[in-house]
Coordinates of C-alpha atoms in Angstrom, one line a residue:
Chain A
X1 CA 57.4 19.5 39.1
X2 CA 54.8 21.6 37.1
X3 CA 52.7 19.9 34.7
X4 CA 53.4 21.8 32.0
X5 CA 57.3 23.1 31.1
X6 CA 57.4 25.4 28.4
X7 CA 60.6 27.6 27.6
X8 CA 59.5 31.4 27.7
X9 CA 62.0 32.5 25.8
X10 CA 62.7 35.1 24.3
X11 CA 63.4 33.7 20.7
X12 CA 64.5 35.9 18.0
X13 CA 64.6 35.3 14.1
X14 CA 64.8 36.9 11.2
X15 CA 62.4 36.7 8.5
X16 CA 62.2 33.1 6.0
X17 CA 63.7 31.2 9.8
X18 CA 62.1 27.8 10.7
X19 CA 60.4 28.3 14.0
X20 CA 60.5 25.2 16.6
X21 CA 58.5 25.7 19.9
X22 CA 58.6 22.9 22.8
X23 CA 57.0 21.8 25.6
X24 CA 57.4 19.1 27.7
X25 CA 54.8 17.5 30.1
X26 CA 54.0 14.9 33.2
X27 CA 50.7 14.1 33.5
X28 CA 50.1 11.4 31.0
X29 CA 46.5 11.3 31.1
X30 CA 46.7 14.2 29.1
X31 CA 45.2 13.7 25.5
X32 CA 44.5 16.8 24.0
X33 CA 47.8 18.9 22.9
X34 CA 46.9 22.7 21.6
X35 CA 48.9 26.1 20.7
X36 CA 47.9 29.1 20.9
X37 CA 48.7 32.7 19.9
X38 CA 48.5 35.7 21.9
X39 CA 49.4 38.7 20.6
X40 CA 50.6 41.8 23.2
X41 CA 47.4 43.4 24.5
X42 CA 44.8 40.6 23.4
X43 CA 43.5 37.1 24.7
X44 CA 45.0 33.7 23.4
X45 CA 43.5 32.0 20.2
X46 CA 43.8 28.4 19.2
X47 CA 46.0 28.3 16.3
X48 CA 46.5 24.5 16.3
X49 CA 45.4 21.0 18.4
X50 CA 45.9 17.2 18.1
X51 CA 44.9 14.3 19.4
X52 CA 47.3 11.7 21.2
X53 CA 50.3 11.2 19.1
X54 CA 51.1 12.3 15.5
X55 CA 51.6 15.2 13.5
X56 CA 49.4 18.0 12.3
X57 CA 50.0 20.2 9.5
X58 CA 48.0 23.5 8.8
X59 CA 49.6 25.7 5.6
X60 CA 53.6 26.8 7.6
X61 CA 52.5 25.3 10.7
X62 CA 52.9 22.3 12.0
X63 CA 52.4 20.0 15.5
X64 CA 53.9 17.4 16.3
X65 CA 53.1 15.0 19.6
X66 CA 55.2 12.2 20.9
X67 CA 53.3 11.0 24.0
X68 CA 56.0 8.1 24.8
X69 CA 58.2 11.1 25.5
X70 CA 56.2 13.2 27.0
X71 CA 56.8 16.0 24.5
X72 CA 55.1 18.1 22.0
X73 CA 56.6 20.7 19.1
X74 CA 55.3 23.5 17.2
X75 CA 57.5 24.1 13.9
X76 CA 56.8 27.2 12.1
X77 CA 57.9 27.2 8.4
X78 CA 58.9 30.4 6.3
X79 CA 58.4 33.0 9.9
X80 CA 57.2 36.5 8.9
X81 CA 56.7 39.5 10.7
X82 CA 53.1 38.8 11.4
X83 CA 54.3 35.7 13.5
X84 CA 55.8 37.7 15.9
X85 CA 53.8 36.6 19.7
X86 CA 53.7 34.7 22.3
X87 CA 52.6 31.0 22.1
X88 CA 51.8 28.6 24.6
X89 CA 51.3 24.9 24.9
X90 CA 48.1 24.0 26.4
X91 CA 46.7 19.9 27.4
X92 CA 44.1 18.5 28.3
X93 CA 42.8 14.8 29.8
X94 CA 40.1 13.3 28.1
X95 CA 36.6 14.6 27.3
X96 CA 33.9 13.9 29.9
X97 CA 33.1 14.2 33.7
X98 CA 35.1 17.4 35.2
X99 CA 37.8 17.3 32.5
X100 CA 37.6 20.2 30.1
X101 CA 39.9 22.4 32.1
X102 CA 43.4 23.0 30.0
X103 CA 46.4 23.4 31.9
X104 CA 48.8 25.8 30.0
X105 CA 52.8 26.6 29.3
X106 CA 54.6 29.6 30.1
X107 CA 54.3 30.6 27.0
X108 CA 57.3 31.5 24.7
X109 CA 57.6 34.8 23.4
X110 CA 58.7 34.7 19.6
X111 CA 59.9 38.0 17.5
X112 CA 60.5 37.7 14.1
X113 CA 62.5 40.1 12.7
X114 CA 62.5 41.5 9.0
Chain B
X1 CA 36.3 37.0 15.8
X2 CA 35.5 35.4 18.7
X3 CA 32.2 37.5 20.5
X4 CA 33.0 37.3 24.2
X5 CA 34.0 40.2 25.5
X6 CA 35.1 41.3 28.6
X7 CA 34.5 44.8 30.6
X8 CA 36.7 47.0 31.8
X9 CA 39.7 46.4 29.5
X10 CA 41.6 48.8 32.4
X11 CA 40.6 49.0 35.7
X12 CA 42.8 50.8 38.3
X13 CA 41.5 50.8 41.8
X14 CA 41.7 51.5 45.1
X15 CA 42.4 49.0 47.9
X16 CA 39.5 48.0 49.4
X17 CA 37.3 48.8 47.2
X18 CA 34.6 45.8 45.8
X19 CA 35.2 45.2 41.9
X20 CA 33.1 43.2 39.4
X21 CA 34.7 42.0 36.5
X22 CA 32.2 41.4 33.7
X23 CA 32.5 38.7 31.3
X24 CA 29.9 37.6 28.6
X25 CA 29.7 35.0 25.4
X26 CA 27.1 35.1 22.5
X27 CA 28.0 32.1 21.3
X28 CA 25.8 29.7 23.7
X29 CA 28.8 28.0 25.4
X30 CA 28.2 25.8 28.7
X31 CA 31.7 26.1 29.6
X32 CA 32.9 29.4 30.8
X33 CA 36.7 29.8 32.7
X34 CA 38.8 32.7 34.4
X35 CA 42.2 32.8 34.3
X36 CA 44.8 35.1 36.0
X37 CA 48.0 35.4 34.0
X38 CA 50.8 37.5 35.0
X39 CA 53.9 38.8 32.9
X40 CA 56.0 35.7 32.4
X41 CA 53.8 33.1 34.0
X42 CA 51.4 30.5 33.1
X43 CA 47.6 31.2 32.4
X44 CA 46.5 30.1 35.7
X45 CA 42.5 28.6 36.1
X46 CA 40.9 30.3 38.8
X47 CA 37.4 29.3 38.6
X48 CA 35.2 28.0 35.9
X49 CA 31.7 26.6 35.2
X50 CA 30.0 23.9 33.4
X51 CA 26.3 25.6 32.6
X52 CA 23.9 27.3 34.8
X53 CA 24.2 28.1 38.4
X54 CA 27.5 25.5 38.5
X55 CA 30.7 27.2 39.3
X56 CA 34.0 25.4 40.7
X57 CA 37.3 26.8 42.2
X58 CA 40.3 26.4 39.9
X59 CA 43.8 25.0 40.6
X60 CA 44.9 27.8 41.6
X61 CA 43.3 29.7 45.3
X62 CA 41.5 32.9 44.4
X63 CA 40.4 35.1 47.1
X64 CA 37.5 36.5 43.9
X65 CA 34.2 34.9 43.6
X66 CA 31.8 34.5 40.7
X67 CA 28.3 33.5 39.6
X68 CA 26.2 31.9 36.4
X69 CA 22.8 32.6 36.6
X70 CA 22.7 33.0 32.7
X71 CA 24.7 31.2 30.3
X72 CA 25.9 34.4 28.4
X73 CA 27.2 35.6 31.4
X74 CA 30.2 35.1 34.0
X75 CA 31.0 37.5 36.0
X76 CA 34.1 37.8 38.9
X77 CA 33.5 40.0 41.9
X78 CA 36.3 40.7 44.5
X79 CA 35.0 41.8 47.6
X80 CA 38.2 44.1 48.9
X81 CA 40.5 44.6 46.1
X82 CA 44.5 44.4 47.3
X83 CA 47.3 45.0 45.9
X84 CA 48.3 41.4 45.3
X85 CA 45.2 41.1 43.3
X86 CA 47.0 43.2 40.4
X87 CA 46.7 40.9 37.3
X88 CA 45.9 40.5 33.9
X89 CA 42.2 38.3 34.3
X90 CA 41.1 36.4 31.0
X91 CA 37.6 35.3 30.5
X92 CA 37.2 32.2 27.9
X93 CA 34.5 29.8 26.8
X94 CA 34.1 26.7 25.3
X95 CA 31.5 24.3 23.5
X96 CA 33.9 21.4 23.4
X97 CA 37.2 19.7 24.7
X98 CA 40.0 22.3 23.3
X99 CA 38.9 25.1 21.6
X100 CA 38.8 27.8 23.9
X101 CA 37.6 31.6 22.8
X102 CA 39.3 34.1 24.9
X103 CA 38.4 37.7 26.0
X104 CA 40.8 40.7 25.4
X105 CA 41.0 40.5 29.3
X106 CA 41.1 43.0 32.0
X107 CA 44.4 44.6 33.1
X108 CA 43.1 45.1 37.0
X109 CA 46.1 47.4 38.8
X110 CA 45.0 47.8 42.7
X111 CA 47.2 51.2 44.4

């Protein structure tokens, strides 16, 4: 079973949709839960993270953990054009020792359409 | 913007052949990684390194090596390119626990 399951897609919407991207996951020493964007030809940047459980919410995104089971969200309020890219889940365990390495999704490949 | 940057941004090559990927950061980051990801697949760790003249092997077997003699800079060598070395290889680095700056990467095609 791979660490990290993530649905690649592809997911297609039209303009205004709510967006919801999911990942599940096994290792449960894993404490750090990320997204991040990558647009066709470029490298991935962090669009959100949390710690542990909970929700985040960053103007029409928003993350949402739930570590009892074992499964994080990315929802994706009022998708535009602009939106349109390929976003992956990405964990890590705690800080310290040898543990900075993130262990990513397959990524899902989102088109929004106008 | 993120300033690491990563050179060539196309490489096509001949097997056999020895091939340095170059990688550098101005932002000061101890933490430098390479990933291979391929269309459809996870971003896969190679090798990465914690500061100065420390490097480790990733999860995943690489048959590439690098080096960090300078902090800025992270470079991958492969020492006879194949053809099951054709990959898209992405460069990050990192000050912290998740916030990883990626490289445009370098789309390596081996004929």
């Amino acid at each position: 079973q791979k660490e990290v399951e993530q649905d690649p897609g592809p997911l297609s919407v039209p303009e205004g949709a709510i967006v919801s991207l999911n990942c599940t996951y096994s290792n449960s020493a894993f404490q750090y839960f990320m997204w991040y964007r990558q647009y066709s030809r470029k490298g991935p940047e962090l669009l959100m993270y949390t710690y542990s459980s909970g929700n985040k919410e960053d103007g029409r995104f928003t993350a949402q953990v739930d570590k009892s089971s074992k499964y994080i969200s990315l929802f994706i309020r009022d998708s535009q054009p602009s939106d349109s890219a390929t976003y992956l889940c990405a964990m890590s365990p705690p800080s310290g020792g040898s543990n900075y390495k993130l262990t990513f999704g397959k990524g899902t490949l989102l088109t929004v359409n106008p | 913007e993120a300033d690491i940057y990563q050179t060539p941004r196309y490489l096509v090559i001949g097997t056999g052949k020895k091939i340095t990927l170059e990688c550098s950061q101005t932002m000061g980051h101890d933490k430098m990684y390479w990933y291979q990801q391929d269309p459809g697949m996870e971003l896969h760790l190679i090798h990465y390194s914690y500061g100065v003249n420390s490097t480790e092997k990733g999860d995943l077997s690489s048959e590439s090596t690098v080096s960090r003699i300078r902090t800025e800079h992270f470079p991958l060598t492969l020492e006879s390119a194949r053809p099951s070395h054709t990959s898209q290889y992405l460069c990050a680095s990192s000050a912290g626990q998740f916030e990883a700056f990626f490289g445009q990467g370098t789309r390596l095609t081996v004929v």
